[in-house]
XYZ file of C-alpha atoms in Angstrom:
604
model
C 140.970 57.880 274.042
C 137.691 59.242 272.731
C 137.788 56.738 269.662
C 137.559 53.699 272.280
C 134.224 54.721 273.730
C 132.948 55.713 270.544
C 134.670 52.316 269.154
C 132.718 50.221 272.116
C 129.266 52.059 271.356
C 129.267 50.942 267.530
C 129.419 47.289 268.697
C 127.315 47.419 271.358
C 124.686 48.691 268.729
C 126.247 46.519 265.956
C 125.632 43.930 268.641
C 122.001 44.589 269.255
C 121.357 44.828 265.466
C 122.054 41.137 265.010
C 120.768 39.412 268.296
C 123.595 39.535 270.492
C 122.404 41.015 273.704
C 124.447 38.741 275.782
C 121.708 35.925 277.154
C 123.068 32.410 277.191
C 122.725 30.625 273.998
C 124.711 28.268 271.278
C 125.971 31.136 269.678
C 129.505 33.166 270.835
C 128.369 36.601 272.161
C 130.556 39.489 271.321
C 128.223 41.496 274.260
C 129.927 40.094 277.403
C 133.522 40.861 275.972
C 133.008 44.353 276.135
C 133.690 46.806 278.966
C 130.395 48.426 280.303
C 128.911 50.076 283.309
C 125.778 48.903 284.471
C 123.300 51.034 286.726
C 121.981 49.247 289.100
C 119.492 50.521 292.221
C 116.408 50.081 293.828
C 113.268 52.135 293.091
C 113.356 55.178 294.235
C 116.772 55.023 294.859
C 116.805 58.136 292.931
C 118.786 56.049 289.493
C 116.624 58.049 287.231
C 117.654 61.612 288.228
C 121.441 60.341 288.712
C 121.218 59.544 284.857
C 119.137 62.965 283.854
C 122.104 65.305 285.991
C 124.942 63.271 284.088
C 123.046 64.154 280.661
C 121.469 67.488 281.440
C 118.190 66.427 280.306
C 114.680 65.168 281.409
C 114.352 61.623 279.113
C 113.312 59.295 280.815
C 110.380 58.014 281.892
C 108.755 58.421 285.087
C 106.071 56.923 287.404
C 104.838 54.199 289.975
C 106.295 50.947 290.199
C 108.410 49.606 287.660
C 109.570 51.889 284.961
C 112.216 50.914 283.473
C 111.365 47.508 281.776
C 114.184 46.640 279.267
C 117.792 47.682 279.727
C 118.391 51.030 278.204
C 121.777 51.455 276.599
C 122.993 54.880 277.072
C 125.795 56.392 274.960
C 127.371 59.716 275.348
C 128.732 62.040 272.908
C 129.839 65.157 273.475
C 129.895 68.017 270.433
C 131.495 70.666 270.272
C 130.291 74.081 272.267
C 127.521 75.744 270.830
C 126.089 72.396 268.796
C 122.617 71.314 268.757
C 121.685 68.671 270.864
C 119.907 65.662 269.694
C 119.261 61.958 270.797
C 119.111 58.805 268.111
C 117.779 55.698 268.816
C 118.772 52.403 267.216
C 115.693 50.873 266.192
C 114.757 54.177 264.234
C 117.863 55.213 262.314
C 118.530 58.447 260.541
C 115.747 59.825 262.731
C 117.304 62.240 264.886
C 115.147 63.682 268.058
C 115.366 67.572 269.281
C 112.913 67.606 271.620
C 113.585 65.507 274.451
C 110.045 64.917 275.979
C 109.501 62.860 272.502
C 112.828 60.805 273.304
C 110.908 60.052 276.924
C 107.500 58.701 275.340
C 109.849 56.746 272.284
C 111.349 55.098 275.024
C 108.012 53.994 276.646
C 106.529 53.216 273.041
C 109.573 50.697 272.087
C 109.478 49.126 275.719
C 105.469 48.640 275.068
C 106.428 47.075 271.295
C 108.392 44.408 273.303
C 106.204 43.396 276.140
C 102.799 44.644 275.927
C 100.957 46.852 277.371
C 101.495 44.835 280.574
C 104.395 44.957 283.236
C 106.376 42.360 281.635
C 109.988 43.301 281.893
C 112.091 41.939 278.799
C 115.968 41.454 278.152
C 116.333 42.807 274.684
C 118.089 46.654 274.731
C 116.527 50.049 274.057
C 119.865 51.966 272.506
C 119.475 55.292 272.879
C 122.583 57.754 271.376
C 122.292 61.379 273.038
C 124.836 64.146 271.235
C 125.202 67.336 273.534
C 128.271 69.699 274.082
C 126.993 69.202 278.315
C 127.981 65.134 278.459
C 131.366 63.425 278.797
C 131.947 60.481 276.060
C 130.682 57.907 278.193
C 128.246 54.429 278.196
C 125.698 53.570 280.568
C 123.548 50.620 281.187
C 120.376 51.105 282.753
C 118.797 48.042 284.599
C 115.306 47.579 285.932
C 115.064 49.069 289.235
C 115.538 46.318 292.353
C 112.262 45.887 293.829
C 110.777 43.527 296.518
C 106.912 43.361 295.839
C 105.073 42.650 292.653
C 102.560 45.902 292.115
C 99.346 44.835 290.313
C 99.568 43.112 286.739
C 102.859 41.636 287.676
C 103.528 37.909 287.846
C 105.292 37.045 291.501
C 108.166 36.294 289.996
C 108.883 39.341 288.928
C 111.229 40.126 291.874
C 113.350 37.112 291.326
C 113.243 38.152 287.271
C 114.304 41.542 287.719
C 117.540 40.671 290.004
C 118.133 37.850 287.593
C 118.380 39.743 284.453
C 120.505 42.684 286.733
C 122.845 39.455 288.133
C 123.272 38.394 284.000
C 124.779 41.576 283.647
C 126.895 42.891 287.017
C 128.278 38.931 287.148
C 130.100 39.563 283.826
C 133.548 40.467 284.139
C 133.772 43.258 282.264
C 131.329 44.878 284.048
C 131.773 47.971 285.954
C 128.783 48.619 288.145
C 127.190 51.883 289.292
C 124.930 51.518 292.791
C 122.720 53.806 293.560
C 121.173 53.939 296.884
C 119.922 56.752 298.761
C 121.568 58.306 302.098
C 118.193 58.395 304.016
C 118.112 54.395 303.975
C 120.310 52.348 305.912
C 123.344 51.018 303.328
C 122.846 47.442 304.904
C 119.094 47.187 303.307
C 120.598 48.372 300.447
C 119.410 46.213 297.283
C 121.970 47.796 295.259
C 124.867 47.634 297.319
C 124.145 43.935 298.684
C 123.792 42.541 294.872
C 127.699 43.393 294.399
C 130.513 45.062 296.215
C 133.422 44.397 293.751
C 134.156 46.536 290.562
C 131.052 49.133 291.859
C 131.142 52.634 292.167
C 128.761 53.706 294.714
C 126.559 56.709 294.408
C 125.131 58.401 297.229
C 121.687 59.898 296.380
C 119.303 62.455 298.519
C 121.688 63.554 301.080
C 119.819 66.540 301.421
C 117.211 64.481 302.241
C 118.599 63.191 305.734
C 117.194 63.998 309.080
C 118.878 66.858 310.443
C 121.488 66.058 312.466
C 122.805 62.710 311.016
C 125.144 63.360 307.604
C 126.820 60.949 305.203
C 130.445 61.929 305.822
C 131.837 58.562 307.010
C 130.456 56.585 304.225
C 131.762 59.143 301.420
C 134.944 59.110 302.907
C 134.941 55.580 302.938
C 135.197 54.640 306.315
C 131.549 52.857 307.289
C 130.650 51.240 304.220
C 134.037 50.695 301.715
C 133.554 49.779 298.288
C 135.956 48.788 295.243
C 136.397 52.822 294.362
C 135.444 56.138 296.069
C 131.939 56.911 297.135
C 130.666 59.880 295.121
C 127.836 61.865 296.562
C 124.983 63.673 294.480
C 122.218 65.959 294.876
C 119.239 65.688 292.683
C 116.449 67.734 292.309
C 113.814 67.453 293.904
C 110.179 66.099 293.126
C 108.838 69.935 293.142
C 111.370 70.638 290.767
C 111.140 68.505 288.595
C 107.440 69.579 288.420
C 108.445 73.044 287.814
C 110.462 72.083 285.193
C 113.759 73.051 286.969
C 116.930 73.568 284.317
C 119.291 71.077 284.774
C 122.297 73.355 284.014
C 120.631 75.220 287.054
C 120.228 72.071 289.176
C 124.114 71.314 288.362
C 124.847 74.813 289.817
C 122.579 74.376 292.358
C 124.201 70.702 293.675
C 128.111 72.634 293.456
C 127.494 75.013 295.832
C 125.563 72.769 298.106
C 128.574 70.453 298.500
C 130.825 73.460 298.352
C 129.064 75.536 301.356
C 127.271 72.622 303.529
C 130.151 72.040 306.503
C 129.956 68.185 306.668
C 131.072 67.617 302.735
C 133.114 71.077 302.098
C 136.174 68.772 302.690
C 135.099 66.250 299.843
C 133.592 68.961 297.252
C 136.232 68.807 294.420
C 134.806 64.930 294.031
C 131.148 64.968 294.598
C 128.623 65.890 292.535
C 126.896 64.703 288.859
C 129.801 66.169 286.476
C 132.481 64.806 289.088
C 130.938 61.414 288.530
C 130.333 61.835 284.688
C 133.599 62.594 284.260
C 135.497 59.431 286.765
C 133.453 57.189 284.868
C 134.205 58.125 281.312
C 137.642 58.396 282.478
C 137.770 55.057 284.507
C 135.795 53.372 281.124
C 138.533 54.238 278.743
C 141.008 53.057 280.685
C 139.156 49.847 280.884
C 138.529 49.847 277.623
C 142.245 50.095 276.806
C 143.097 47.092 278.790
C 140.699 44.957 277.220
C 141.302 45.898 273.106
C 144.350 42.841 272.695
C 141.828 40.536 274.125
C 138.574 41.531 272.415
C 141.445 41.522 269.047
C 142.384 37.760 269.919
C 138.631 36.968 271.036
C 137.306 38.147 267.417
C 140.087 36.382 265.186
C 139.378 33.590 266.832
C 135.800 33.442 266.861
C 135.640 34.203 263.509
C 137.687 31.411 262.335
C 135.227 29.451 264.269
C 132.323 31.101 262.929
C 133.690 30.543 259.430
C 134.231 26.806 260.363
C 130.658 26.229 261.481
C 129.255 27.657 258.457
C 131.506 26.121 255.732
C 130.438 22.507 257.379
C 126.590 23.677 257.607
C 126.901 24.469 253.606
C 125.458 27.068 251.451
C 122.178 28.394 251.456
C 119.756 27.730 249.129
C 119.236 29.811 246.206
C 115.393 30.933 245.336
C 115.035 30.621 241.701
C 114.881 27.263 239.677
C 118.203 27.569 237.627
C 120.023 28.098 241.131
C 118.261 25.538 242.089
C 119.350 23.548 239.294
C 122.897 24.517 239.555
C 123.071 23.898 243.030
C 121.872 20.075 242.848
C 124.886 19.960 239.874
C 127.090 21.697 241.404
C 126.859 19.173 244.763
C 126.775 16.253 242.238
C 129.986 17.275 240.805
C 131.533 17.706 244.239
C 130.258 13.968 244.917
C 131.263 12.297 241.750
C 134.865 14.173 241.763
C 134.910 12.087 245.360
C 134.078 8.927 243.740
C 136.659 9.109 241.453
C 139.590 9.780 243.575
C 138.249 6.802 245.408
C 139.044 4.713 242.064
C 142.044 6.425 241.549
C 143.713 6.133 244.544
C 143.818 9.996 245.823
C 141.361 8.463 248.580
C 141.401 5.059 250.328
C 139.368 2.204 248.574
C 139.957 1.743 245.395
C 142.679 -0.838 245.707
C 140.126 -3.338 246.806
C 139.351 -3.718 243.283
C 142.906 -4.999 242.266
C 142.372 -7.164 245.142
C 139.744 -8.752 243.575
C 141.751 -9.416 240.014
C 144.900 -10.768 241.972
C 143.510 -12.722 244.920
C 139.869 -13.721 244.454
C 139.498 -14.530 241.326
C 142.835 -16.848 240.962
C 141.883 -18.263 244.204
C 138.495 -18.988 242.838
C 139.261 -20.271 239.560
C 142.156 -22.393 241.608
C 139.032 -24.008 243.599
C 137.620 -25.520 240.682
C 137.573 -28.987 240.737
C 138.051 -30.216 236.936
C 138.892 -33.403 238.137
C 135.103 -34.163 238.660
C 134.567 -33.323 234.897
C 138.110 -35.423 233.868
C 137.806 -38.373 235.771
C 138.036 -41.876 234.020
C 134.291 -42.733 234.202
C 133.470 -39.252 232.762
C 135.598 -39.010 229.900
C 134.684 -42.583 228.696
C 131.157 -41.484 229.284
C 131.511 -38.863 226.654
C 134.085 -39.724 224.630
C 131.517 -43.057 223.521
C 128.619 -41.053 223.704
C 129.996 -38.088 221.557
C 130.799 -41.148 218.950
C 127.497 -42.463 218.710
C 127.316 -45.401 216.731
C 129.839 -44.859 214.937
C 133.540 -45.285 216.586
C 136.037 -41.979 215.658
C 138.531 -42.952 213.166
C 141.511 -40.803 214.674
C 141.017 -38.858 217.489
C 137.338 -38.264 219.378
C 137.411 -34.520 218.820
C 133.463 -34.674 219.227
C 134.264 -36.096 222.786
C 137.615 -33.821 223.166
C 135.159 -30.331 222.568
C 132.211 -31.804 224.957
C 134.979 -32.484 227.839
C 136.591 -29.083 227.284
C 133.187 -27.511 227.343
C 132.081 -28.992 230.169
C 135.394 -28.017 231.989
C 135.312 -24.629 230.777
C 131.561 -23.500 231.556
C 132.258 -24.340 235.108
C 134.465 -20.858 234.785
C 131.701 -18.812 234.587
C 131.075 -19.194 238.274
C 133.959 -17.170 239.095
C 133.921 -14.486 236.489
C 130.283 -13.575 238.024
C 131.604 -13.667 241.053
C 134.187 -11.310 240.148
C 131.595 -8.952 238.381
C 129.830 -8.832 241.661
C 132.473 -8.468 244.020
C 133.518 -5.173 242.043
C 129.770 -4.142 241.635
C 129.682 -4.558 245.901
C 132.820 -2.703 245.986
C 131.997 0.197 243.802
C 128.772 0.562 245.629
C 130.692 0.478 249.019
C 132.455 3.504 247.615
C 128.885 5.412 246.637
C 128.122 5.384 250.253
C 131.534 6.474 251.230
C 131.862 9.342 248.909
C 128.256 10.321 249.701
C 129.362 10.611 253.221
C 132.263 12.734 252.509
C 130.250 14.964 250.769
C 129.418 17.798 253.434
C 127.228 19.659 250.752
C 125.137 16.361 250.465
C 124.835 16.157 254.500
C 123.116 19.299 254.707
C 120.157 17.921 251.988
C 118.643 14.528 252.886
C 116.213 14.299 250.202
C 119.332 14.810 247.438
C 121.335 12.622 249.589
C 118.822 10.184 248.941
C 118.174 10.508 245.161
C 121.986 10.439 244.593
C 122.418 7.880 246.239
C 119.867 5.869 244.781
C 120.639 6.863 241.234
C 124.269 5.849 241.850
C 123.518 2.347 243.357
C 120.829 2.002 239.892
C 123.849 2.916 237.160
C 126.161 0.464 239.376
C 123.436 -2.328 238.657
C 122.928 -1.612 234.910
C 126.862 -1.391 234.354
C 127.069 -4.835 236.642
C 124.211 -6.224 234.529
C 126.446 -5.300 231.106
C 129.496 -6.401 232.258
C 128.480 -9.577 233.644
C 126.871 -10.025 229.858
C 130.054 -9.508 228.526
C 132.508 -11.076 231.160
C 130.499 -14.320 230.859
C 130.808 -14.214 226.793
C 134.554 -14.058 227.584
C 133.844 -17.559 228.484
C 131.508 -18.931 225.808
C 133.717 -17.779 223.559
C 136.392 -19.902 224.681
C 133.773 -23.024 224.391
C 132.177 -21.975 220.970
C 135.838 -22.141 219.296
C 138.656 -24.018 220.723
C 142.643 -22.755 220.231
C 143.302 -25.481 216.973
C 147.301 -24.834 217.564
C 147.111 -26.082 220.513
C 145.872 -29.248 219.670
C 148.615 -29.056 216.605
C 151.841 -28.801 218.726
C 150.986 -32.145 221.208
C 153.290 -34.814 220.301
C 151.662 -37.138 217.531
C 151.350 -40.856 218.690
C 149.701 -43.553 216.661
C 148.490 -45.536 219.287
C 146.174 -42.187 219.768
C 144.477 -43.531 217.317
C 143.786 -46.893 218.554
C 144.405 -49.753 215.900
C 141.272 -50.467 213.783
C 141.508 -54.491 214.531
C 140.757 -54.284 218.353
C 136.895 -53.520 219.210
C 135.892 -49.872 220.428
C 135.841 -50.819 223.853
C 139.124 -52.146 223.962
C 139.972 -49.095 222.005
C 138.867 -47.104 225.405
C 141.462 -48.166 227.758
C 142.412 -46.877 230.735
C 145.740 -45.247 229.533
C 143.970 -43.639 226.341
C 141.840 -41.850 228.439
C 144.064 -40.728 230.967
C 146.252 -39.310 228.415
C 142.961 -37.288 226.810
C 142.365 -36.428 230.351
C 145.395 -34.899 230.538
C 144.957 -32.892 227.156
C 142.144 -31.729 228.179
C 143.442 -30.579 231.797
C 145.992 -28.608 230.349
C 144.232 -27.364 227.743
C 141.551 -25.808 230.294
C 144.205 -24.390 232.321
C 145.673 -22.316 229.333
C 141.864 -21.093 228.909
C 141.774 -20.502 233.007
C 145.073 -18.491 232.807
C 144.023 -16.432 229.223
C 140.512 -15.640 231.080
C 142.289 -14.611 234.572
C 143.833 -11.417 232.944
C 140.533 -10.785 229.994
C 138.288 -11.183 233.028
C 139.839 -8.040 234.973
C 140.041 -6.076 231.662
C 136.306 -6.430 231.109
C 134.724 -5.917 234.384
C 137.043 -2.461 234.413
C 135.887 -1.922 230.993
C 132.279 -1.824 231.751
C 131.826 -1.469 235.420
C 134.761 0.570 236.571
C 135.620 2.707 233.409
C 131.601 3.747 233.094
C 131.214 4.560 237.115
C 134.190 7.119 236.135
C 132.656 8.425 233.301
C 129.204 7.910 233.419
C 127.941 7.677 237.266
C 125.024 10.028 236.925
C 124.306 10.759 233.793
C 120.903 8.971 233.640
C 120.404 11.311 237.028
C 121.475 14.070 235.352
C 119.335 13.557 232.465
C 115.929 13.231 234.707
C 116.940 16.182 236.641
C 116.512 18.624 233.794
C 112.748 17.176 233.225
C 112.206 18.003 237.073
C 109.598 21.180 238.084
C 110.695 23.430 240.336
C 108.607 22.141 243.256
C 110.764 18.820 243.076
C 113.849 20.602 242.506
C 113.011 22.335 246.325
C 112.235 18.896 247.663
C 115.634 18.034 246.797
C 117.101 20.968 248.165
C 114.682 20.832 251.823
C 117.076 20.699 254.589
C 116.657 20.807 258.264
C 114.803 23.773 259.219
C 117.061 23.656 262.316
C 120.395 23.814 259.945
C 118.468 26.728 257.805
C 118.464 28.942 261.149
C 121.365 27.955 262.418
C 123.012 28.726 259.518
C 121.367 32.387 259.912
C 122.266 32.715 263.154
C 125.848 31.988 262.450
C 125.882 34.307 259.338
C 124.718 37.491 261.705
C 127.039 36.722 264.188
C 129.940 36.309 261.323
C 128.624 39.587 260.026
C 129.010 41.390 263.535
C 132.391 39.989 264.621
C 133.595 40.928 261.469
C 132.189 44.609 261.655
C 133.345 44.101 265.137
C 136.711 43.620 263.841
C 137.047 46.229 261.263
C 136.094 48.901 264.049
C 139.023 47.913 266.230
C 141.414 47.658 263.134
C 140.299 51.289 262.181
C 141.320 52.515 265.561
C 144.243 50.803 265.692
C 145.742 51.868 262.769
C 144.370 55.742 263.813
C 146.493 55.887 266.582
């Protein structure tokens, strides 16, 4: 049982460590899961000596108004009979304190390092270990003393602040609460009590201190005033003997047999007193603690997943030197460009757009062309007789044959660099996408930027070459015409006209028609060759390079970059960068968190 108040006080302090003292924030708090009691009681309520009997020692500080300005986190450990006593605090490891009126001015020196040398009360925890065969294993809380005036130096809110930050604590459900209030004030007036009545122990201070006559039976016996569990009665010492430097071991003694022979508690003796108390608390917390380990175990797991989550989306962070630097812009690059490519290839959405392209729009398109413009009767006589000159052809007009098939074809090109383009607009449509699934690229805007830019510029240079060679595709179909085509029409003499009747005669309507219609089908066996060597070279040299080749120019000017670019590349929001810090300390303590609780576990 031991192990699981020891367990608690290593993440408490593991906790404080790395920021988590429980305040509301974006992060998860590991803090408010765990079991603690908080002690809670107006000044002069007497919390101070309540806290000095259950440790045996004078620590703490002492004075006029508001002493206790930061939550002191108290953990017990008891030795073995016959050890040395000593006290540890957090914020000064390995440092281990013997003499106890040096753990009392620490304490007022690390409260003064927080807020000032003013009255300021803060939220952040003094933890403060104490190791002594006299104390039970056992964690305490101290709070700010309740008060209801601001002493000099103090803002007016201080009231309000000092029950606030004591609410943020006693409103937590795993909370147990210690009230102290003293038996010579009435209970109702009571700061301590009236803050909370459920899960509170209540502790009955300076009942030696009441007018004679009046005792505090009824409420110890829980009959005026009942709270959650037993009141438990105490007996302090006293101001003169604390000036007189009382023992403690003698002021334990001393409070025994006052509860043992005064009349009015005799009755209740057996469960009054500071060792009673020290003891039903350490006793009460383990049990607590118990109850709560499966669902601090599921809490963890599943805050770390969370944790690990956050941080995996937020990215890595950035290394110092140039060659991480370096390797970090590849590394991201490579992440992008293996993106790209599954876009191409079909492993992601996209790429099939590009097919689309080859085996809708570009049929379609060269369907739309209207040849009949560039074959109709008044344009083929037009250049049949002007590709003669003055001199009529003596077979066929191949002069006029080439000019109406060039003509007819050129009108192609329209289409192929409309196909070039549609691919270059798709291929850049999948730069942006690729960027955007690139979390790694999302945490660096300025490399988001560059990338992207250097992507859409090798898009443009490969669009640029492959429209060069897509549109060649077609002037090499008019520089040189298909000759076995011509070879396998039919053979008619009246092609040739007959030599008696004049040229224009020569030029009838039927002749023409019937070149027309050479020509037509001649330009749709060039349409139907260029629909599939269209295709093959805008993949060639647009979609076959954006595999291979995307950044390489990038890649190139990157390694002539200084190092001060090379950082502008990698500056990311200075929110991400502390997020991404806070996240990592909270990782770090959930995990610790978690390897505490295994280690127990698998002790038992």
């Amino acid at each position: 049982m031991e192990n699981l108040i020891s367990l608690v006080n290593k993440i408490q302090r593991a906790c404080t460590a790395l920021g988590d003292h429980g305040e509301a924030s974006a992060l998860p708090t590991l803090w408010d899961s765990l079991p603690a009691i908080a002690v809670v009681g107006g000044q002069s309520s007497g919390k101070s000596s309540v806290l000095e009997s259950i440790v045996g020692k004078d620590f703490l500080p002492r004075g006029s108004g508001i002493v206790t300005r930061r939550p002191l986190v108290l953990q017990l450990h008891k030795l073995e009979e016959g050890s040395r006593e000593y006290a540890e605090f957090l914020h000064i490891p390995r440092k281990r304190f013997t003499d106890f009126a040096a753990v009392r001015k620490e304490i007022q020196d690390e409260t003064d390092r927080e807020t000032g040398r003013t009255k300021q009360i803060s939220s952040v925890p003094i933890h403060l270990s104490i190791y002594s065969p006299n104390v039970v294993n056992l964690t305490l809380i101290d709070l700010p003393g309740l008060t209801k005036v601001a002493v000099e130096g103090q803002p007016d809110s201080i009231v309000q602040d000092i029950e606030n930050m004591v609410r943020s604590y006693i409103e937590k459900p795993n909370c147990i609460i210690l009230a102290i209030s003293p038996a010579n004030q009435d209970l109702a007036t009571s700061d301590a009590i009236k803050i909370s009545r459920e899960r509170t122990f209540g502790v009955l201070t300076k009942i030696d201190l009441m007018d004679k006559g009046t005792d505090a039976a009824d409420i110890l016996e829980g009959k005026s005033y009942r709270l959650k569990f037993p009141w438990i009665g105490v007996v302090n010492r006293s101001q003169a003997d604390i000036n007189k430097n009382v023992d403690m071991i003698a002021a334990r003694r001393r409070e025994r047999e006052y509860f043992s022979t005064t009349p009015e508690y005799k009755h209740l003796a057996q469960r009054m007193g500071s060792e009673h108390l020290a003891k039903m608390l350490s006793k009460h917390l383990e049990t607590v603690i118990k109850s709560r380990i499966p669902g601090i175990q599921s809490l963890i797991s599943k805050t770390v997943l969370e944790l690990e989550n956050e941080l995996s989306r937020l990215g890595k962070p950035i290394a110092a030197d140039a060659g991480g630097k370096l390797y970090t812009i590849m590394e991201i690059c490579r992440l992008f460009d293996q993106i790209y490519k599954e876009h191409l290839d079909g492993v992601r959405p996209g790429g099939d757009k590009i097919y689309y392209v080859f085996d809708n729009q570009l049929p379609a398109a060269l369907k739309r062309l209207q040849f009949d413009k560039q074959l109709s009767m008044e344009n083929i006589r037009k250049l049949i007789t002007e590709a003669d000159g003055y001199q009529p052809h003596l077979i066929a007009p191949e002069q006029g044959y080439r000019r109406l098939i060039e003509s007819s074809v050129v009108t192609i090109r329209g289409p192929a660099e409309a196909a070039v383009d549609a691919v270059h607009a798709l291929l850049k449509e999948l730069v942006h996408k690729a960027i955007s699934e690139t979390p790694e690229l999302k945490q660096y805007p300025a490399l988001r930027a560059e990338v992207g830019n250097a992507a859409i510029e090798s898009l443009e240079r490969m669009r640029d070459t492959s429209k060069k060679a897509t549109l060649q595709l077609v002037d090499m179909e008019c520089s040189y015409l298909t000759v076995d085509f011509f070879r396998k029409l039919p053979q008619d003499v009246d092609k040739g006209g007959n030599p008696t009747h004049s040229i224009f005669d020569r030029y009838n309507d039927s002749y023409l028609r019937r070149i027309g219609t050479t020509v037509l089908s001649y330009v749709n066996m060039v349409c139907a060759s260029l629909r599939n060597s269209i295709p093959k070279s805008i993949v060639y040299c647009q979609v076959r390079e954006a595999k291979r080749s995307l950044l390489d120019h990038f890649f190139t000017e990157l390694g002539k970059l200084e190092q001060k670019r090379l950082s502008n590349l990698l500056n990311e929001d200075p929110a991400v960068m502390e997020r991404r810090s806070a996240l990592a300390k909270r990782l770090e303590l959930y995990r610790s968190a978690q390897s505490e609780i295994d280690a127990v576990a698998w002790s038992k």
